[in-house]
Amino acid sequence: MAAGRLYYGYGNSGEVDPCGEPLTGLPGAPALTKPINGVAPMGDISGHVCPCFWAMIFRAFIIRLVRAKSVLLVVGALGLCGCAAVGPQSITAGRGSYTEVINRTEDEQTLNMLVRLRYDETFGLMSVASVTANLQFSAQAAANIGIGDSDNYAGNLIPLSAGVAYEENPTISYVPLSGEKFTRRMLSPVSVDEWLLIGSGASHPGRVFSLAVRHVNGLRNPLFGEASPSPAFARFIELYDQLRLAGVLDILAGPKSKTGPEYFWYIHDYQKGHGDSVRELLGLIGIEVKPDVSPIILPFREAVGSSGAAIHVQTRSALDVLRVFGAGIEIPPAHLEAGIVEPRSSAIRLITIRSSQKRPENATVRIRFRDWWFYIDATDTQSKQVFMFLQTFIGMRLADPGAAQQAPLITIPVK
């Protein structure tokens, strides 16, 4: 007889346990034969369990599992399908949403900059450096199985349970555009190279040229009445735009020098209907030529003063360009009467930015400033095109990674 072995049997116990071992109780205690919760565990006081006990437990578990296997397989399949689909679906929904919000807030930031500059108030810019979206998806399925007499657990078990959890934790990093390098890029003249690249796809090259230059071979193109414009400048821009759109006047890049790339005006194929326009255009900037069938090649460079054999231009700074765009803002009369902002007129008006006390509904971009709404109307096609050009200009000239002068990132986790 194995000393110290305990036995909890079903019904009346015999002289031996299922393993054939004689039965005893604890020393000095009667044999225990009453089942507990319908389960018949067997073990000794040292923690050893009779192997037949595990055999009975395993047999009951298998029976229950076979009955529930179809349901468990369905839940498992749903979990696998969810895991397989959450990745592509998160990109489909998340990428477009992030892009839309970034684009909208950048438009609002640009419009806010123009309005604050028009009101002679300071402004700041921040660039979105990165967006990191951490996605977590989990699926759970569980089943509770009772073993033994069902009267002991009926109503207390949940046959099947399942759960799905989805969590998204984006982290957004910003770069403030500030510092010495940013200030220099804001105040220094925009190079001819940059202007040609920015305006390469413009539908009206003359407008870009008018925005870019302050002087061209002695012709003045001032801002806000700081000096009287040359009477011939408007005609020069009209002819320039006409010849560029006709494909008669092209700007070509020559060999690079120590100071940068060299550019040339290349006037060609003008004999059929454009000879007079070419002669007038060049005459306005002091270049005397006798157009014939041969092409005309003239150096195009940044320089002060006039030349009889080249085109000399002085370009504007980025701050000047922003002030030109700000001149298109409709200032509320109440602000002018209160002296909050000074009246200002410009010879160049490229965009119309409206103002309203009520929130505009049909607006491409809108901001609220000093209890008024400033916006670009969605039906104003020209203003929308010019605003898009301005965003390109800012992205190239000001929002350059080097313009931040390696400023520290501002990282904001979003919960």
mmCIF file of N, CA, C and O in Angstrom, residues 100-161:
data_model
loop_
_atom_site.group_PDB
_atom_site.id
_atom_site.type_symbol
_atom_site.label_atom_id
_atom_site.label_comp_id
_atom_site.label_asym_id
_atom_site.label_seq_id
_atom_site.Cartn_x
_atom_site.Cartn_y
_atom_site.Cartn_z
ATOM 1 N N GLU A 100 -4.607 65.179 -46.432
ATOM 2 C CA GLU A 100 -5.619 66.230 -46.504
ATOM 3 C C GLU A 100 -5.438 67.241 -45.382
ATOM 4 O O GLU A 100 -5.502 68.461 -45.603
ATOM 5 N N VAL A 101 -5.191 66.762 -44.176
ATOM 6 C CA VAL A 101 -5.043 67.677 -43.034
ATOM 7 C C VAL A 101 -3.766 68.503 -43.163
ATOM 8 O O VAL A 101 -3.767 69.714 -42.909
ATOM 9 N N ILE A 102 -2.662 67.875 -43.565
ATOM 10 C CA ILE A 102 -1.403 68.609 -43.729
ATOM 11 C C ILE A 102 -1.551 69.677 -44.804
ATOM 12 O O ILE A 102 -1.103 70.820 -44.633
ATOM 13 N N ASN A 103 -2.170 69.330 -45.918
ATOM 14 C CA ASN A 103 -2.353 70.297 -47.000
ATOM 15 C C ASN A 103 -3.243 71.459 -46.561
ATOM 16 O O ASN A 103 -2.942 72.633 -46.843
ATOM 17 N N ARG A 104 -4.322 71.144 -45.857
ATOM 18 C CA ARG A 104 -5.239 72.210 -45.421
ATOM 19 C C ARG A 104 -4.568 73.138 -44.412
ATOM 20 O O ARG A 104 -4.675 74.371 -44.510
ATOM 21 N N THR A 105 -3.851 72.584 -43.444
ATOM 22 C CA THR A 105 -3.209 73.424 -42.436
ATOM 23 C C THR A 105 -2.053 74.241 -43.017
ATOM 24 O O THR A 105 -1.787 75.355 -42.549
ATOM 25 N N GLU A 106 -1.370 73.720 -44.032
ATOM 26 C CA GLU A 106 -0.322 74.514 -44.682
ATOM 27 C C GLU A 106 -0.929 75.692 -45.437
ATOM 28 O O GLU A 106 -0.367 76.794 -45.430
ATOM 29 N N ASP A 107 -2.073 75.474 -46.096
ATOM 30 C CA ASP A 107 -2.758 76.582 -46.755
ATOM 31 C C ASP A 107 -3.184 77.637 -45.733
ATOM 32 O O ASP A 107 -3.037 78.852 -45.961
ATOM 33 N N GLU A 108 -3.719 77.187 -44.605
ATOM 34 C CA GLU A 108 -4.136 78.124 -43.561
ATOM 35 C C GLU A 108 -2.938 78.872 -42.987
ATOM 36 O O GLU A 108 -3.023 80.080 -42.698
ATOM 37 N N GLN A 109 -1.814 78.188 -42.817
ATOM 38 C CA GLN A 109 -0.614 78.837 -42.303
ATOM 39 C C GLN A 109 -0.115 79.911 -43.270
ATOM 40 O O GLN A 109 0.279 81.008 -42.851
ATOM 41 N N THR A 110 -0.138 79.626 -44.571
ATOM 42 C CA THR A 110 0.302 80.603 -45.568
ATOM 43 C C THR A 110 -0.621 81.815 -45.594
ATOM 44 O O THR A 110 -0.165 82.962 -45.633
ATOM 45 N N LEU A 111 -1.925 81.576 -45.574
ATOM 46 C CA LEU A 111 -2.869 82.694 -45.575
ATOM 47 C C LEU A 111 -2.726 83.519 -44.300
ATOM 48 O O LEU A 111 -2.779 84.763 -44.342
ATOM 49 N N ASN A 112 -2.538 82.862 -43.176
ATOM 50 C CA ASN A 112 -2.338 83.582 -41.921
ATOM 51 C C ASN A 112 -1.078 84.441 -41.977
ATOM 52 O O ASN A 112 -1.054 85.579 -41.484
ATOM 53 N N MET A 113 -0.018 83.938 -42.608
ATOM 54 C CA MET A 113 1.216 84.697 -42.762
ATOM 55 C C MET A 113 0.978 85.957 -43.594
ATOM 56 O O MET A 113 1.446 87.045 -43.242
ATOM 57 N N LEU A 114 0.235 85.833 -44.715
ATOM 58 C CA LEU A 114 -0.038 86.994 -45.560
ATOM 59 C C LEU A 114 -0.851 88.044 -44.814
ATOM 60 O O LEU A 114 -0.567 89.252 -44.909
ATOM 61 N N VAL A 115 -1.858 87.606 -44.071
ATOM 62 C CA VAL A 115 -2.719 88.548 -43.355
ATOM 63 C C VAL A 115 -1.937 89.258 -42.258
ATOM 64 O O VAL A 115 -2.003 90.492 -42.113
ATOM 65 N N ARG A 116 -1.165 88.524 -41.488
ATOM 66 C CA ARG A 116 -0.400 89.140 -40.409
ATOM 67 C C ARG A 116 0.665 90.091 -40.961
ATOM 68 O O ARG A 116 0.937 91.142 -40.363
ATOM 69 N N LEU A 117 1.262 89.728 -42.082
ATOM 70 C CA LEU A 117 2.245 90.619 -42.704
ATOM 71 C C LEU A 117 1.572 91.901 -43.196
ATOM 72 O O LEU A 117 2.147 92.999 -43.069
ATOM 73 N N ARG A 118 0.366 91.776 -43.739
ATOM 74 C CA ARG A 118 -0.365 92.965 -44.195
ATOM 75 C C ARG A 118 -0.706 93.874 -43.020
ATOM 76 O O ARG A 118 -0.753 95.103 -43.165
ATOM 77 N N TYR A 119 -0.949 93.295 -41.854
ATOM 78 C CA TYR A 119 -1.261 94.071 -40.656
ATOM 79 C C TYR A 119 0.006 94.462 -39.884
ATOM 80 O O TYR A 119 -0.083 94.943 -38.758
ATOM 81 N N ASP A 120 1.161 94.247 -40.494
ATOM 82 C CA ASP A 120 2.454 94.595 -39.878
ATOM 83 C C ASP A 120 2.643 93.902 -38.529
ATOM 84 O O ASP A 120 3.130 94.504 -37.556
ATOM 85 N N GLU A 121 2.263 92.639 -38.463
ATOM 86 C CA GLU A 121 2.447 91.835 -37.260
ATOM 87 C C GLU A 121 3.386 90.671 -37.575
ATOM 88 O O GLU A 121 3.495 90.231 -38.719
ATOM 89 N N THR A 122 4.055 90.197 -36.540
ATOM 90 C CA THR A 122 5.013 89.117 -36.721
ATOM 91 C C THR A 122 4.288 87.818 -37.068
ATOM 92 O O THR A 122 3.104 87.625 -36.745
ATOM 93 N N PHE A 123 4.994 86.928 -37.706
ATOM 94 C CA PHE A 123 4.421 85.635 -38.084
ATOM 95 C C PHE A 123 5.507 84.574 -37.954
ATOM 96 O O PHE A 123 6.710 84.873 -37.861
ATOM 97 N N GLY A 124 5.092 83.347 -37.953
ATOM 98 C CA GLY A 124 6.022 82.219 -37.888
ATOM 99 C C GLY A 124 5.563 81.104 -38.806
ATOM 100 O O GLY A 124 4.393 81.020 -39.178
ATOM 101 N N LEU A 125 6.514 80.257 -39.166
ATOM 102 C CA LEU A 125 6.219 79.116 -40.026
ATOM 103 C C LEU A 125 6.767 77.861 -39.388
ATOM 104 O O LEU A 125 7.847 77.875 -38.771
ATOM 105 N N MET A 126 6.022 76.777 -39.554
ATOM 106 C CA MET A 126 6.485 75.472 -39.091
ATOM 107 C C MET A 126 6.244 74.463 -40.199
ATOM 108 O O MET A 126 5.193 74.475 -40.842
ATOM 109 N N SER A 127 7.223 73.612 -40.411
ATOM 110 C CA SER A 127 7.127 72.593 -41.437
ATOM 111 C C SER A 127 6.931 71.233 -40.788
ATOM 112 O O SER A 127 7.571 70.925 -39.769
ATOM 113 N N VAL A 128 6.037 70.424 -41.348
ATOM 114 C CA VAL A 128 5.838 69.068 -40.847
ATOM 115 C C VAL A 128 6.987 68.202 -41.334
ATOM 116 O O VAL A 128 7.141 67.970 -42.537
ATOM 117 N N ALA A 129 7.829 67.753 -40.398
ATOM 118 C CA ALA A 129 9.004 66.969 -40.766
ATOM 119 C C ALA A 129 8.661 65.506 -40.994
ATOM 120 O O ALA A 129 9.172 64.872 -41.916
ATOM 121 N N SER A 130 7.795 64.956 -40.159
ATOM 122 C CA SER A 130 7.458 63.535 -40.306
ATOM 123 C C SER A 130 6.168 63.238 -39.559
ATOM 124 O O SER A 130 5.810 63.929 -38.608
ATOM 125 N N VAL A 131 5.487 62.206 -40.010
ATOM 126 C CA VAL A 131 4.294 61.683 -39.341
ATOM 127 C C VAL A 131 4.470 60.182 -39.222
ATOM 128 O O VAL A 131 4.590 59.477 -40.225
ATOM 129 N N THR A 132 4.521 59.696 -37.995
ATOM 130 C CA THR A 132 4.682 58.267 -37.746
ATOM 131 C C THR A 132 3.419 57.744 -37.075
ATOM 132 O O THR A 132 3.066 58.190 -35.982
ATOM 133 N N ALA A 133 2.733 56.848 -37.733
ATOM 134 C CA ALA A 133 1.487 56.292 -37.203
ATOM 135 C C ALA A 133 1.732 54.845 -36.771
ATOM 136 O O ALA A 133 2.047 53.991 -37.593
ATOM 137 N N ASN A 134 1.624 54.584 -35.467
ATOM 138 C CA ASN A 134 1.774 53.232 -34.929
ATOM 139 C C ASN A 134 0.391 52.591 -34.810
ATOM 140 O O ASN A 134 -0.480 53.102 -34.100
ATOM 141 N N LEU A 135 0.211 51.487 -35.516
ATOM 142 C CA LEU A 135 -1.073 50.798 -35.529
ATOM 143 C C LEU A 135 -0.966 49.483 -34.774
ATOM 144 O O LEU A 135 0.001 48.732 -34.951
ATOM 145 N N GLN A 136 -1.939 49.211 -33.927
ATOM 146 C CA GLN A 136 -1.998 47.949 -33.182
ATOM 147 C C GLN A 136 -3.379 47.332 -33.374
ATOM 148 O O GLN A 136 -4.394 47.999 -33.200
ATOM 149 N N PHE A 137 -3.381 46.047 -33.733
ATOM 150 C CA PHE A 137 -4.633 45.328 -33.933
ATOM 151 C C PHE A 137 -4.518 43.983 -33.237
ATOM 152 O O PHE A 137 -3.503 43.284 -33.359
ATOM 153 N N SER A 138 -5.524 43.607 -32.472
ATOM 154 C CA SER A 138 -5.515 42.321 -31.784
ATOM 155 C C SER A 138 -6.913 41.724 -31.803
ATOM 156 O O SER A 138 -7.909 42.446 -31.752
ATOM 157 N N ALA A 139 -6.967 40.395 -31.889
ATOM 158 C CA ALA A 139 -8.231 39.661 -31.851
ATOM 159 C C ALA A 139 -8.094 38.521 -30.852
ATOM 160 O O ALA A 139 -7.060 37.850 -30.792
ATOM 161 N N GLN A 140 -9.122 38.316 -30.044
ATOM 162 C CA GLN A 140 -9.110 37.280 -29.018
ATOM 163 C C GLN A 140 -10.360 36.424 -29.136
ATOM 164 O O GLN A 140 -11.436 36.924 -29.451
ATOM 165 N N ALA A 141 -10.188 35.145 -28.861
ATOM 166 C CA ALA A 141 -11.312 34.219 -28.809
ATOM 167 C C ALA A 141 -11.068 33.232 -27.680
ATOM 168 O O ALA A 141 -9.940 32.781 -27.478
ATOM 169 N N ALA A 142 -12.102 32.923 -26.904
ATOM 170 C CA ALA A 142 -11.954 32.021 -25.766
ATOM 171 C C ALA A 142 -13.243 31.243 -25.580
ATOM 172 O O ALA A 142 -14.329 31.695 -25.954
ATOM 173 N N ALA A 143 -13.096 30.054 -24.998
ATOM 174 C CA ALA A 143 -14.255 29.219 -24.684
ATOM 175 C C ALA A 143 -14.055 28.617 -23.306
ATOM 176 O O ALA A 143 -12.950 28.184 -22.963
ATOM 177 N N ASN A 144 -15.117 28.602 -22.474
ATOM 178 C CA ASN A 144 -15.082 27.989 -21.149
ATOM 179 C C ASN A 144 -15.737 26.621 -21.234
ATOM 180 O O ASN A 144 -16.842 26.483 -21.738
ATOM 181 N N ILE A 145 -15.050 25.611 -20.735
ATOM 182 C CA ILE A 145 -15.530 24.230 -20.806
ATOM 183 C C ILE A 145 -15.621 23.668 -19.394
ATOM 184 O O ILE A 145 -14.645 23.737 -18.636
ATOM 185 N N GLY A 146 -16.777 23.157 -19.043
ATOM 186 C CA GLY A 146 -16.946 22.529 -17.738
ATOM 187 C C GLY A 146 -16.704 21.030 -17.807
ATOM 188 O O GLY A 146 -16.979 20.381 -18.806
ATOM 189 N N ILE A 147 -16.177 20.487 -16.745
ATOM 190 C CA ILE A 147 -15.877 19.056 -16.654
ATOM 191 C C ILE A 147 -16.581 18.501 -15.419
ATOM 192 O O ILE A 147 -16.488 19.086 -14.334
ATOM 193 N N GLY A 148 -17.234 17.404 -15.582
ATOM 194 C CA GLY A 148 -17.945 16.796 -14.456
ATOM 195 C C GLY A 148 -19.436 17.017 -14.578
ATOM 196 O O GLY A 148 -19.973 17.261 -15.665
ATOM 197 N N ASP A 149 -20.119 16.972 -13.435
ATOM 198 C CA ASP A 149 -21.558 17.110 -13.386
ATOM 199 C C ASP A 149 -21.957 18.529 -13.784
ATOM 200 O O ASP A 149 -21.491 19.507 -13.188
ATOM 201 N N SER A 150 -22.828 18.681 -14.804
ATOM 202 C CA SER A 150 -23.213 20.001 -15.306
ATOM 203 C C SER A 150 -23.977 20.807 -14.267
ATOM 204 O O SER A 150 -24.040 22.027 -14.357
ATOM 205 N N ASP A 151 -24.578 20.155 -13.249
ATOM 206 C CA ASP A 151 -25.307 20.885 -12.225
ATOM 207 C C ASP A 151 -24.387 21.790 -11.411
ATOM 208 O O ASP A 151 -24.851 22.744 -10.783
ATOM 209 N N ASN A 152 -23.120 21.487 -11.412
ATOM 210 C CA ASN A 152 -22.190 22.256 -10.587
ATOM 211 C C ASN A 152 -21.719 23.553 -11.257
ATOM 212 O O ASN A 152 -21.130 24.406 -10.604
ATOM 213 N N TYR A 153 -21.914 23.687 -12.600
ATOM 214 C CA TYR A 153 -21.435 24.906 -13.255
ATOM 215 C C TYR A 153 -22.461 25.479 -14.239
ATOM 216 O O TYR A 153 -22.165 26.430 -14.950
ATOM 217 N N ALA A 154 -23.650 24.896 -14.294
ATOM 218 C CA ALA A 154 -24.655 25.381 -15.233
ATOM 219 C C ALA A 154 -24.996 26.848 -14.934
ATOM 220 O O ALA A 154 -25.242 27.213 -13.788
ATOM 221 N N GLY A 155 -24.965 27.679 -15.973
ATOM 222 C CA GLY A 155 -25.276 29.096 -15.831
ATOM 223 C C GLY A 155 -24.113 29.966 -15.422
ATOM 224 O O GLY A 155 -24.240 31.185 -15.366
ATOM 225 N N ASN A 156 -22.961 29.355 -15.102
ATOM 226 C CA ASN A 156 -21.801 30.128 -14.648
ATOM 227 C C ASN A 156 -20.705 30.231 -15.697
ATOM 228 O O ASN A 156 -19.710 30.917 -15.471
ATOM 229 N N LEU A 157 -20.844 29.512 -16.809
ATOM 230 C CA LEU A 157 -19.808 29.511 -17.825
ATOM 231 C C LEU A 157 -20.281 30.250 -19.079
ATOM 232 O O LEU A 157 -21.456 30.213 -19.428
ATOM 233 N N ILE A 158 -19.324 30.920 -19.740
ATOM 234 C CA ILE A 158 -19.587 31.558 -21.032
ATOM 235 C C ILE A 158 -19.026 30.639 -22.103
ATOM 236 O O ILE A 158 -17.811 30.471 -22.213
ATOM 237 N N PRO A 159 -19.872 30.019 -22.904
ATOM 238 C CA PRO A 159 -19.371 29.031 -23.869
ATOM 239 C C PRO A 159 -18.350 29.618 -24.831
ATOM 240 O O PRO A 159 -17.380 28.961 -25.166
ATOM 241 N N LEU A 160 -18.578 30.870 -25.282
ATOM 242 C CA LEU A 160 -17.697 31.435 -26.299
ATOM 243 C C LEU A 160 -17.608 32.946 -26.098
ATOM 244 O O LEU A 160 -18.597 33.610 -25.850
ATOM 245 N N SER A 161 -16.394 33.486 -26.185
ATOM 246 C CA SER A 161 -16.191 34.931 -26.104
ATOM 247 C C SER A 161 -15.158 35.343 -27.146
ATOM 248 O O SER A 161 -14.242 34.582 -27.458
#
